[in-house]
Amino acid sequence: MPFLRSLLLRSHKFMMWARIINGSEQIQEEETEQEEPEPEPEPEPEKSTAATYHHQPTPLHPPTKSSRREDLSVSCSKCRPSSRDKITVVPLDPNGQKRPSSVPGSTPNSLLRSLFSALARKTPPHATSTPFSSSEAQDNSEWKLTAADLSRKLLQVTRKRDEALLEASRLKYSVSELERKLNRLESYCRDLQASLDRSATGPTSATVEQFLLAVNESRTAVRHLSRCLITQLRAAPRSMDRLGSLLHSHGLVKTNPGSLIMGLESVLNRVFYSDFERVGEGEGMLADPADRCKANLAAYEAVRGLCWEDVLSKGTRHYSAGLSRFCDRRMSEVVGMLGWARAWPEGLLQAFFGAARGVWAVHLLARSVHPALPILRIDRGARFDPVYMEDSTGEKPTAGEVIMMVAPGFYVHGATCNVVKCRVLMVSGEKSERSGGGQKNERV
């Protein structure tokens, strides 16, 4: 039967273990005998296990620490070898101690009993182990469930931590981007403020005084040019008639010498200041208002001290290309307006250059500040305003109507002066009613 076969195999293994243990004990006893001196052995008869076998007395060892073991088992393989094999069985004590015994004639039944007793002591009954196993399995299942729950929670916490770290990194990147943009904005604001400080301070008192002086000089130069032209035109009746018709078209009726000079001065100022608001040549290349102001101021310094002798020696273009082009354009317009066909004498050319240089200097000074100083023009038929107008005759009228603008004005908005008044010709407030219409009395 398989059960008996497995049982025999286990008994065979058990006998082999017993031999090994017996051999190890014999080796220990031999080592002990070598260490301690051996007394003379006393002969002791040994009972024979068989009737036909006569065993010689074997000398026994003196009583030692292992006397208890020797009482239970005697080995004679050292002194007198025996032809029969002995089987040493070492039963197990329930208290865990070994009790070696020599059973030379052990039967199979005794071996089986000892084997079953050892197995019974080593293996607990199945009935008593079943509750423990079931409770242990239940505890193991509970631990497994708890471990699975903790693992799931750990995964969730880890995932949330990773998401939080990712969000933190994104926030750090956003904060760094905002800091970079804020630094750029602060730098731009500082540059803008510096530009405003340089260019938008408005005209200073020195600039205003210089501008007022240039305006007065230009008006004087234009009036001198008008007188020189009247003198030259009187020698040419055709040109004089053309001038009279031109002044009449502008509203000037009387043709006395005073009215002719003021009328021609008005026409010349219209020509010289026709494109005063236009950006000067070369200013379009400069985007920074401060650079434009510096360039116009440098051009003014170059022409402010220019005289007629310098022009005759080196020419106008040598000192200022802008002034040279301005003179050429304005002279062509004046010649076309008056129908002047003869060559201009040197005195007339000098007067024209003085007037053109004065108006060009006013143009440069007006654009040497940011924003540029605007020009003030008055049209025909406007009501007289003493804040922005002045009469060319020197009187101080309180009311009236403008016939002609003689010289333009300017808005300065400085500390000492807010406006340069416009010079105008006016109509008196008295009106004489006639049949078919009215007549206005001119004050010249």
Short mmCIF file of C-alpha atoms in Angstrom, two decimals:
data_model
loop_
_atom_site.label_atom_id
_atom_site.label_comp_id
_atom_site.label_asym_id
_atom_site.label_seq_id
_atom_site.Cartn_x
_atom_site.Cartn_y
_atom_site.Cartn_z
CA MET A 1 0.00 0.00 0.00
CA PRO A 2 1.21 3.53 -0.68
CA PHE A 3 0.73 4.55 2.91
CA LEU A 4 2.84 1.70 4.28
CA ARG A 5 5.45 2.32 1.61
CA SER A 6 5.76 6.00 2.57
CA LEU A 7 5.81 4.97 6.22
CA LEU A 8 8.66 2.53 5.61
CA LEU A 9 10.57 5.21 3.74
CA ARG A 10 10.15 7.57 6.65
CA SER A 11 11.30 4.87 9.10
CA HIS A 12 14.35 4.20 6.95
CA LYS A 13 15.19 7.90 6.97
CA PHE A 14 14.64 8.00 10.71
CA MET A 15 17.10 5.13 11.23
CA MET A 16 19.69 6.90 9.11
CA TRP A 17 19.27 10.07 11.19
CA ALA A 18 19.71 7.96 14.33
CA ARG A 19 22.97 6.50 13.02
CA ILE A 20 24.26 9.97 12.17
CA ILE A 21 23.39 11.28 15.64
CA ASN A 22 24.99 8.24 17.31
CA GLY A 23 28.14 8.74 15.27
CA SER A 24 28.36 12.40 16.24
CA GLU A 25 27.94 11.48 19.92
CA GLN A 26 30.69 8.86 19.66
CA ILE A 27 32.98 11.49 18.11
CA GLN A 28 32.24 13.84 21.01
CA GLU A 29 32.94 11.07 23.53
CA GLU A 30 36.27 10.27 21.86
CA GLU A 31 37.27 13.92 22.03
CA THR A 32 36.37 13.94 25.71
CA GLU A 33 38.40 10.80 26.34
CA GLN A 34 41.40 12.38 24.63
CA GLU A 35 41.19 15.49 26.80
CA GLU A 36 40.75 13.71 30.19
CA PRO A 37 43.06 10.97 31.55
CA GLU A 38 41.51 7.58 31.42
CA PRO A 39 41.59 5.47 34.63
CA GLU A 40 42.04 1.77 34.55
CA PRO A 41 38.87 0.15 33.29
CA GLU A 42 37.02 -2.24 35.49
CA PRO A 43 35.68 -5.33 33.84
CA GLU A 44 31.96 -5.70 33.88
CA PRO A 45 30.10 -8.61 32.46
CA GLU A 46 27.63 -7.88 29.72
CA LYS A 47 24.52 -9.74 29.16
CA SER A 48 24.39 -11.62 25.99
CA THR A 49 21.54 -11.11 23.66
CA ALA A 50 21.93 -14.56 22.17
CA ALA A 51 22.62 -17.99 23.67
CA THR A 52 25.34 -19.02 21.29
CA TYR A 53 27.23 -15.71 21.36
CA HIS A 54 29.85 -15.24 24.11
CA HIS A 55 30.86 -11.67 24.46
CA GLN A 56 34.08 -10.77 26.16
CA PRO A 57 33.91 -8.26 28.94
CA THR A 58 34.45 -4.82 27.65
CA PRO A 59 36.37 -2.30 29.75
CA LEU A 60 34.14 0.54 30.73
CA HIS A 61 35.17 4.12 30.95
CA PRO A 62 35.35 5.79 34.33
CA PRO A 63 32.28 7.76 35.36
CA THR A 64 32.29 11.14 33.65
CA LYS A 65 29.81 13.89 32.95
CA SER A 66 28.24 11.66 30.34
CA SER A 67 27.71 8.76 32.75
CA ARG A 68 23.96 9.03 32.31
CA ARG A 69 24.27 8.51 28.61
CA GLU A 70 26.67 5.59 29.07
CA ASP A 71 24.22 3.86 31.39
CA LEU A 72 21.69 3.89 28.59
CA SER A 73 24.01 3.06 25.67
CA VAL A 74 27.37 1.28 25.45
CA SER A 75 29.56 1.31 22.35
CA CYS A 76 32.26 -1.29 21.96
CA SER A 77 33.35 -0.55 18.47
CA LYS A 78 36.58 1.00 19.67
CA CYS A 79 38.06 -1.73 21.83
CA ARG A 80 36.72 -4.90 20.21
CA PRO A 81 35.08 -4.75 16.82
CA SER A 82 32.02 -6.81 16.47
CA SER A 83 30.86 -8.65 13.46
CA ARG A 84 27.28 -7.58 14.00
CA ASP A 85 25.91 -4.15 13.22
CA LYS A 86 24.27 -2.30 16.03
CA ILE A 87 21.42 0.14 15.60
CA THR A 88 21.38 3.05 18.02
CA VAL A 89 17.98 4.64 18.50
CA VAL A 90 17.79 8.11 20.03
CA PRO A 91 14.26 8.71 21.20
CA LEU A 92 13.06 12.29 21.59
CA ASP A 93 12.02 13.57 24.98
CA PRO A 94 8.78 15.56 25.11
CA ASN A 95 10.72 18.27 26.96
CA GLY A 96 13.07 18.65 24.02
CA GLN A 97 16.01 16.58 25.45
CA LYS A 98 17.59 13.65 23.69
CA ARG A 99 17.80 10.30 25.45
CA PRO A 100 20.17 8.02 23.54
CA SER A 101 19.65 4.31 24.00
CA SER A 102 21.25 1.35 22.39
CA VAL A 103 18.76 -1.15 21.22
CA PRO A 104 20.71 -3.89 19.56
CA GLY A 105 17.78 -6.11 18.90
CA SER A 106 15.09 -3.54 18.08
CA THR A 107 12.13 -4.97 16.36
CA PRO A 108 10.16 -3.29 13.54
CA ASN A 109 7.20 -2.82 15.87
CA SER A 110 9.29 -0.83 18.35
CA LEU A 111 10.67 1.30 15.54
CA LEU A 112 7.19 2.00 14.19
CA ARG A 113 5.95 2.88 17.68
CA SER A 114 8.80 5.31 18.24
CA LEU A 115 8.30 6.83 14.79
CA PHE A 116 4.55 7.31 15.31
CA SER A 117 5.12 8.75 18.77
CA ALA A 118 7.62 11.27 17.37
CA LEU A 119 5.27 12.23 14.54
CA ALA A 120 2.40 12.56 17.00
CA ARG A 121 4.47 14.85 19.23
CA LYS A 122 5.77 16.96 16.33
CA THR A 123 2.51 17.30 14.40
CA PRO A 124 -0.49 18.79 16.27
CA PRO A 125 -3.86 17.21 15.72
CA HIS A 126 -5.85 18.39 12.73
CA ALA A 127 -8.85 19.17 14.87
CA THR A 128 -6.90 21.59 17.04
CA SER A 129 -5.10 23.27 14.08
CA THR A 130 -8.19 23.95 12.01
CA PRO A 131 -9.50 26.92 14.05
CA PHE A 132 -6.04 28.45 14.16
CA SER A 133 -5.60 28.04 10.42
CA SER A 134 -9.01 29.56 9.69
CA SER A 135 -8.37 32.53 11.98
CA GLU A 136 -4.91 32.97 10.49
CA ALA A 137 -6.36 32.87 6.98
CA GLN A 138 -8.97 35.42 8.00
CA ASP A 139 -6.27 37.65 9.46
CA ASN A 140 -4.22 37.24 6.30
CA SER A 141 -7.20 38.19 4.14
CA GLU A 142 -7.85 41.24 6.33
CA TRP A 143 -4.21 42.25 6.08
CA LYS A 144 -4.33 41.80 2.32
CA LEU A 145 -7.42 44.00 2.07
CA THR A 146 -5.84 46.62 4.31
CA ALA A 147 -2.62 46.53 2.27
CA ALA A 148 -4.59 46.86 -0.97
CA ASP A 149 -6.53 49.83 0.44
CA LEU A 150 -3.34 51.49 1.64
CA SER A 151 -1.71 50.86 -1.72
CA ARG A 152 -4.67 52.44 -3.50
CA LYS A 153 -4.57 55.47 -1.18
CA LEU A 154 -0.82 55.73 -1.68
CA LEU A 155 -1.30 55.76 -5.44
CA GLN A 156 -3.93 58.49 -5.14
CA VAL A 157 -1.73 60.59 -2.88
CA THR A 158 1.23 60.11 -5.21
CA ARG A 159 -0.86 61.16 -8.20
CA LYS A 160 -2.13 64.25 -6.37
CA ARG A 161 1.41 65.10 -5.32
CA ASP A 162 2.60 64.85 -8.94
CA GLU A 163 -0.28 67.05 -10.07
CA ALA A 164 0.53 69.59 -7.36
CA LEU A 165 4.19 69.62 -8.36
CA LEU A 166 3.24 70.14 -12.00
CA GLU A 167 0.90 72.97 -11.09
CA ALA A 168 3.58 74.54 -8.91
CA SER A 169 6.08 74.39 -11.77
CA ARG A 170 3.53 76.03 -14.07
CA LEU A 171 2.90 78.76 -11.53
CA LYS A 172 6.63 79.35 -11.15
CA TYR A 173 6.98 79.69 -14.92
CA SER A 174 4.02 82.09 -15.06
CA VAL A 175 5.48 84.18 -12.25
CA SER A 176 8.85 84.34 -14.01
CA GLU A 177 7.12 85.42 -17.24
CA LEU A 178 5.19 88.10 -15.38
CA GLU A 179 8.37 89.35 -13.74
CA ARG A 180 10.10 89.54 -17.11
CA LYS A 181 7.20 91.46 -18.67
CA LEU A 182 7.02 93.75 -15.65
CA ASN A 183 10.72 94.52 -15.94
CA ARG A 184 10.30 95.32 -19.63
CA LEU A 185 7.32 97.56 -18.85
CA GLU A 186 9.23 99.38 -16.14
CA SER A 187 12.15 99.90 -18.50
CA TYR A 188 9.82 101.20 -21.19
CA CYS A 189 8.18 103.59 -18.72
CA ARG A 190 11.55 104.90 -17.60
CA ASP A 191 12.63 105.49 -21.21
CA LEU A 192 9.32 107.19 -21.99
CA GLN A 193 9.60 109.41 -18.96
CA ALA A 194 13.15 110.34 -19.92
CA SER A 195 12.00 111.19 -23.45
CA LEU A 196 9.18 113.32 -22.08
CA ASP A 197 11.58 115.09 -19.77
CA ARG A 198 13.87 115.83 -22.68
CA SER A 199 11.31 116.86 -25.30
CA ALA A 200 8.01 117.80 -23.67
CA THR A 201 9.21 120.45 -21.27
CA GLY A 202 7.80 123.22 -23.48
CA PRO A 203 9.51 126.46 -24.44
CA THR A 204 11.72 128.02 -21.81
CA SER A 205 11.83 131.72 -21.11
CA ALA A 206 15.07 132.07 -23.07
CA THR A 207 13.56 130.29 -26.06
CA VAL A 208 10.45 132.48 -25.93
CA GLU A 209 12.52 135.67 -25.80
CA GLN A 210 14.63 134.46 -28.69
CA PHE A 211 11.52 133.57 -30.68
CA LEU A 212 9.90 136.98 -30.05
CA LEU A 213 13.07 138.71 -31.20
CA ALA A 214 13.16 136.61 -34.38
CA VAL A 215 9.49 137.43 -35.12
CA ASN A 216 10.11 141.17 -34.76
CA GLU A 217 13.18 140.97 -37.01
CA SER A 218 11.29 139.05 -39.68
CA ARG A 219 8.40 141.54 -39.67
CA THR A 220 10.82 144.44 -40.01
CA ALA A 221 12.64 142.70 -42.88
CA VAL A 222 9.38 141.96 -44.75
CA ARG A 223 8.24 145.58 -44.36
CA HIS A 224 11.58 146.78 -45.71
CA LEU A 225 11.24 144.42 -48.69
CA SER A 226 7.74 145.75 -49.44
CA ARG A 227 9.06 149.33 -49.52
CA CYS A 228 11.90 148.35 -51.85
CA LEU A 229 9.47 146.57 -54.18
CA ILE A 230 7.09 149.57 -54.29
CA THR A 231 10.02 151.75 -55.28
CA GLN A 232 11.00 149.37 -58.10
CA LEU A 233 7.41 148.83 -59.27
CA ARG A 234 6.71 152.51 -59.70
CA ALA A 235 9.24 152.53 -62.53
CA ALA A 236 7.19 149.81 -64.28
CA PRO A 237 3.57 150.99 -64.76
CA ARG A 238 2.36 147.57 -65.92
CA SER A 239 3.63 145.84 -62.77
CA MET A 240 2.15 148.63 -60.62
CA ASP A 241 -1.30 148.17 -62.16
CA ARG A 242 -1.05 144.43 -61.56
CA LEU A 243 -0.21 145.06 -57.89
CA GLY A 244 -3.23 147.37 -57.51
CA SER A 245 -5.61 144.78 -58.91
CA LEU A 246 -4.05 142.15 -56.63
CA LEU A 247 -4.58 144.31 -53.53
CA HIS A 248 -8.14 145.13 -54.57
CA SER A 249 -8.90 141.40 -54.80
CA HIS A 250 -7.77 141.07 -51.18
CA GLY A 251 -10.21 143.81 -50.04
CA LEU A 252 -7.93 146.88 -50.09
CA VAL A 253 -9.71 149.76 -51.92
CA LYS A 254 -7.50 152.79 -51.33
CA THR A 255 -4.22 153.01 -53.22
CA ASN A 256 -2.34 155.64 -51.19
CA PRO A 257 1.33 154.93 -50.39
CA GLY A 258 0.62 153.73 -46.86
CA SER A 259 -2.07 151.30 -47.94
CA LEU A 260 0.11 150.01 -50.79
CA ILE A 261 2.99 149.21 -48.43
CA MET A 262 0.73 147.41 -45.94
CA GLY A 263 -1.07 145.59 -48.72
CA LEU A 264 2.18 144.41 -50.31
CA GLU A 265 3.49 143.39 -46.87
CA SER A 266 0.36 141.29 -46.37
CA VAL A 267 0.83 139.61 -49.75
CA LEU A 268 4.52 138.89 -49.04
CA ASN A 269 3.72 137.40 -45.62
CA ARG A 270 1.14 135.13 -47.23
CA VAL A 271 3.83 133.90 -49.59
CA PHE A 272 6.53 133.44 -46.94
CA TYR A 273 4.27 131.70 -44.38
CA SER A 274 2.25 129.65 -46.86
CA ASP A 275 3.56 126.24 -45.69
CA PHE A 276 4.75 127.11 -42.19
CA GLU A 277 3.15 124.00 -40.66
CA ARG A 278 4.81 121.68 -43.15
CA VAL A 279 7.60 119.49 -41.80
CA GLY A 280 10.97 120.75 -42.85
CA GLU A 281 13.20 118.82 -45.20
CA GLY A 282 15.18 116.18 -43.35
CA GLU A 283 12.92 116.12 -40.29
CA GLY A 284 11.14 113.02 -41.54
CA MET A 285 14.37 111.08 -41.08
CA LEU A 286 14.30 111.70 -37.32
CA ALA A 287 11.67 109.83 -35.31
CA ASP A 288 12.69 111.11 -31.88
CA PRO A 289 11.17 114.57 -31.14
CA ALA A 290 14.22 115.48 -29.09
CA ASP A 291 16.48 114.82 -32.08
CA ARG A 292 14.23 116.96 -34.28
CA CYS A 293 14.40 119.84 -31.81
CA LYS A 294 18.18 119.61 -31.64
CA ALA A 295 18.49 119.55 -35.44
CA ASN A 296 16.25 122.62 -35.90
CA LEU A 297 18.08 124.54 -33.19
CA ALA A 298 21.44 123.73 -34.78
CA ALA A 299 20.11 124.93 -38.17
CA TYR A 300 18.94 128.18 -36.57
CA GLU A 301 22.35 128.79 -35.02
CA ALA A 302 23.90 128.31 -38.47
CA VAL A 303 21.76 131.02 -40.17
CA ARG A 304 21.14 133.53 -37.38
CA GLY A 305 24.42 135.40 -37.96
CA LEU A 306 24.46 134.99 -41.74
CA CYS A 307 24.91 138.31 -43.58
CA TRP A 308 24.77 139.43 -47.18
CA GLU A 309 28.58 139.53 -47.56
CA ASP A 310 28.84 135.87 -46.58
CA VAL A 311 26.22 134.98 -49.18
CA LEU A 312 28.05 136.90 -51.88
CA SER A 313 31.37 135.24 -51.04
CA LYS A 314 30.31 131.59 -50.59
CA GLY A 315 26.64 131.40 -51.48
CA THR A 316 23.59 130.52 -49.40
CA ARG A 317 23.86 126.77 -49.99
CA HIS A 318 27.29 126.69 -48.34
CA TYR A 319 25.77 127.70 -45.00
CA SER A 320 22.29 126.18 -45.21
CA ALA A 321 20.80 124.07 -47.97
CA GLY A 322 17.32 124.49 -46.49
CA LEU A 323 17.56 128.29 -46.56
CA SER A 324 18.83 128.21 -50.15
CA ARG A 325 15.84 126.14 -51.32
CA PHE A 326 13.45 128.34 -49.33
CA CYS A 327 14.81 131.50 -51.00
CA ASP A 328 14.54 129.98 -54.50
CA ARG A 329 10.90 128.88 -54.03
CA ARG A 330 9.72 132.15 -52.50
CA MET A 331 11.45 134.33 -55.11
CA SER A 332 9.82 132.37 -57.92
CA GLU A 333 6.38 132.86 -56.31
CA VAL A 334 6.92 136.63 -55.86
CA VAL A 335 8.12 137.07 -59.45
CA GLY A 336 5.16 135.12 -60.79
CA MET A 337 2.69 137.07 -58.63
CA LEU A 338 3.99 140.54 -59.62
CA GLY A 339 4.94 139.70 -63.20
CA TRP A 340 8.48 140.93 -62.67
CA ALA A 341 10.39 140.44 -65.92
CA ARG A 342 13.50 142.51 -65.26
CA ALA A 343 16.64 141.61 -63.32
CA TRP A 344 16.59 142.40 -59.64
CA PRO A 345 19.08 144.98 -58.44
CA GLU A 346 21.46 144.11 -55.64
CA GLY A 347 19.64 146.23 -53.04
CA LEU A 348 16.38 144.46 -53.78
CA LEU A 349 18.11 141.07 -53.63
CA GLN A 350 19.66 141.97 -50.29
CA ALA A 351 16.26 143.04 -48.92
CA PHE A 352 14.68 139.83 -50.18
CA PHE A 353 17.43 137.72 -48.59
CA GLY A 354 16.97 139.51 -45.25
CA ALA A 355 13.21 138.86 -45.30
CA ALA A 356 13.63 135.21 -46.33
CA ARG A 357 16.32 134.58 -43.70
CA GLY A 358 14.14 136.16 -40.97
CA VAL A 359 11.09 134.05 -41.82
CA TRP A 360 13.24 130.90 -42.08
CA ALA A 361 14.74 131.60 -38.64
CA VAL A 362 11.23 131.94 -37.18
CA HIS A 363 10.30 128.62 -38.78
CA LEU A 364 13.34 126.87 -37.27
CA LEU A 365 12.83 128.32 -33.79
CA ALA A 366 9.14 127.39 -33.79
CA ARG A 367 10.11 123.76 -34.48
CA SER A 368 13.03 123.69 -32.02
CA VAL A 369 10.60 122.86 -29.19
CA HIS A 370 8.15 119.96 -28.84
CA PRO A 371 5.36 120.38 -29.65
CA ALA A 372 6.10 123.01 -32.29
CA LEU A 373 4.69 126.51 -31.82
CA PRO A 374 1.52 126.86 -33.95
CA ILE A 375 0.90 129.84 -36.22
CA LEU A 376 -2.10 132.17 -35.81
CA ARG A 377 -3.89 133.37 -38.97
CA ILE A 378 -6.94 135.63 -39.27
CA ASP A 379 -9.21 135.61 -42.31
CA ARG A 380 -11.06 138.52 -43.83
CA GLY A 381 -14.35 139.43 -42.11
CA ALA A 382 -13.35 138.21 -38.62
CA ARG A 383 -14.36 140.26 -35.58
CA PHE A 384 -11.57 142.11 -33.89
CA ASP A 385 -10.24 140.47 -30.71
CA PRO A 386 -7.70 142.58 -28.81
CA VAL A 387 -6.27 139.47 -27.10
CA TYR A 388 -5.06 137.93 -30.37
CA MET A 389 -5.00 140.94 -32.76
CA GLU A 390 -3.44 144.39 -33.04
CA ASP A 391 -4.13 147.17 -35.49
CA SER A 392 -1.35 147.88 -38.01
CA THR A 393 -1.97 151.65 -37.74
CA GLY A 394 -1.08 151.67 -34.05
CA GLU A 395 -4.55 152.59 -32.82
CA LYS A 396 -6.47 150.62 -30.21
CA PRO A 397 -9.91 149.91 -31.56
CA THR A 398 -12.50 148.22 -29.36
CA ALA A 399 -14.65 146.78 -32.15
CA GLY A 400 -14.50 146.37 -35.89
CA GLU A 401 -14.10 143.97 -38.77
CA VAL A 402 -10.87 142.64 -40.23
CA ILE A 403 -10.18 143.52 -43.87
CA MET A 404 -6.73 142.01 -44.27
CA MET A 405 -4.14 140.16 -42.18
CA VAL A 406 -0.83 141.99 -42.51
CA ALA A 407 1.38 139.64 -40.46
CA PRO A 408 0.49 136.33 -38.78
CA GLY A 409 0.74 135.65 -35.05
CA PHE A 410 1.85 132.66 -32.95
CA TYR A 411 0.71 130.71 -29.91
CA VAL A 412 3.67 130.62 -27.54
CA HIS A 413 2.27 129.53 -24.14
CA GLY A 414 5.38 130.65 -22.35
CA ALA A 415 5.89 131.98 -18.84
CA THR A 416 6.11 135.63 -19.93
CA CYS A 417 4.05 135.54 -23.13
CA ASN A 418 1.16 133.38 -24.26
CA VAL A 419 0.61 134.68 -27.77
CA VAL A 420 2.23 136.83 -30.45
CA LYS A 421 -0.61 138.99 -31.75
CA CYS A 422 -1.64 139.08 -35.37
CA ARG A 423 -1.32 142.45 -37.21
CA VAL A 424 -4.46 143.31 -39.17
CA LEU A 425 -6.15 146.10 -41.18
CA MET A 426 -9.61 146.97 -39.86
CA VAL A 427 -12.82 148.72 -40.88
CA SER A 428 -14.13 151.46 -38.59
CA GLY A 429 -17.41 150.92 -36.82
CA GLU A 430 -19.09 153.86 -38.64
CA LYS A 431 -21.19 152.85 -41.63
CA SER A 432 -22.81 155.32 -44.03
CA GLU A 433 -25.98 154.05 -45.59
CA ARG A 434 -26.35 154.79 -49.29
CA SER A 435 -28.85 153.83 -51.87
CA GLY A 436 -28.44 150.28 -53.04
CA GLY A 437 -25.99 149.33 -50.32
CA GLY A 438 -23.62 150.47 -47.64
CA GLN A 439 -20.05 151.78 -47.65
CA LYS A 440 -17.35 150.97 -45.08
CA ASN A 441 -14.69 153.50 -44.09
CA GLU A 442 -11.19 152.00 -44.02
CA ARG A 443 -8.62 153.02 -41.45
CA VAL A 444 -5.14 152.96 -42.77
#
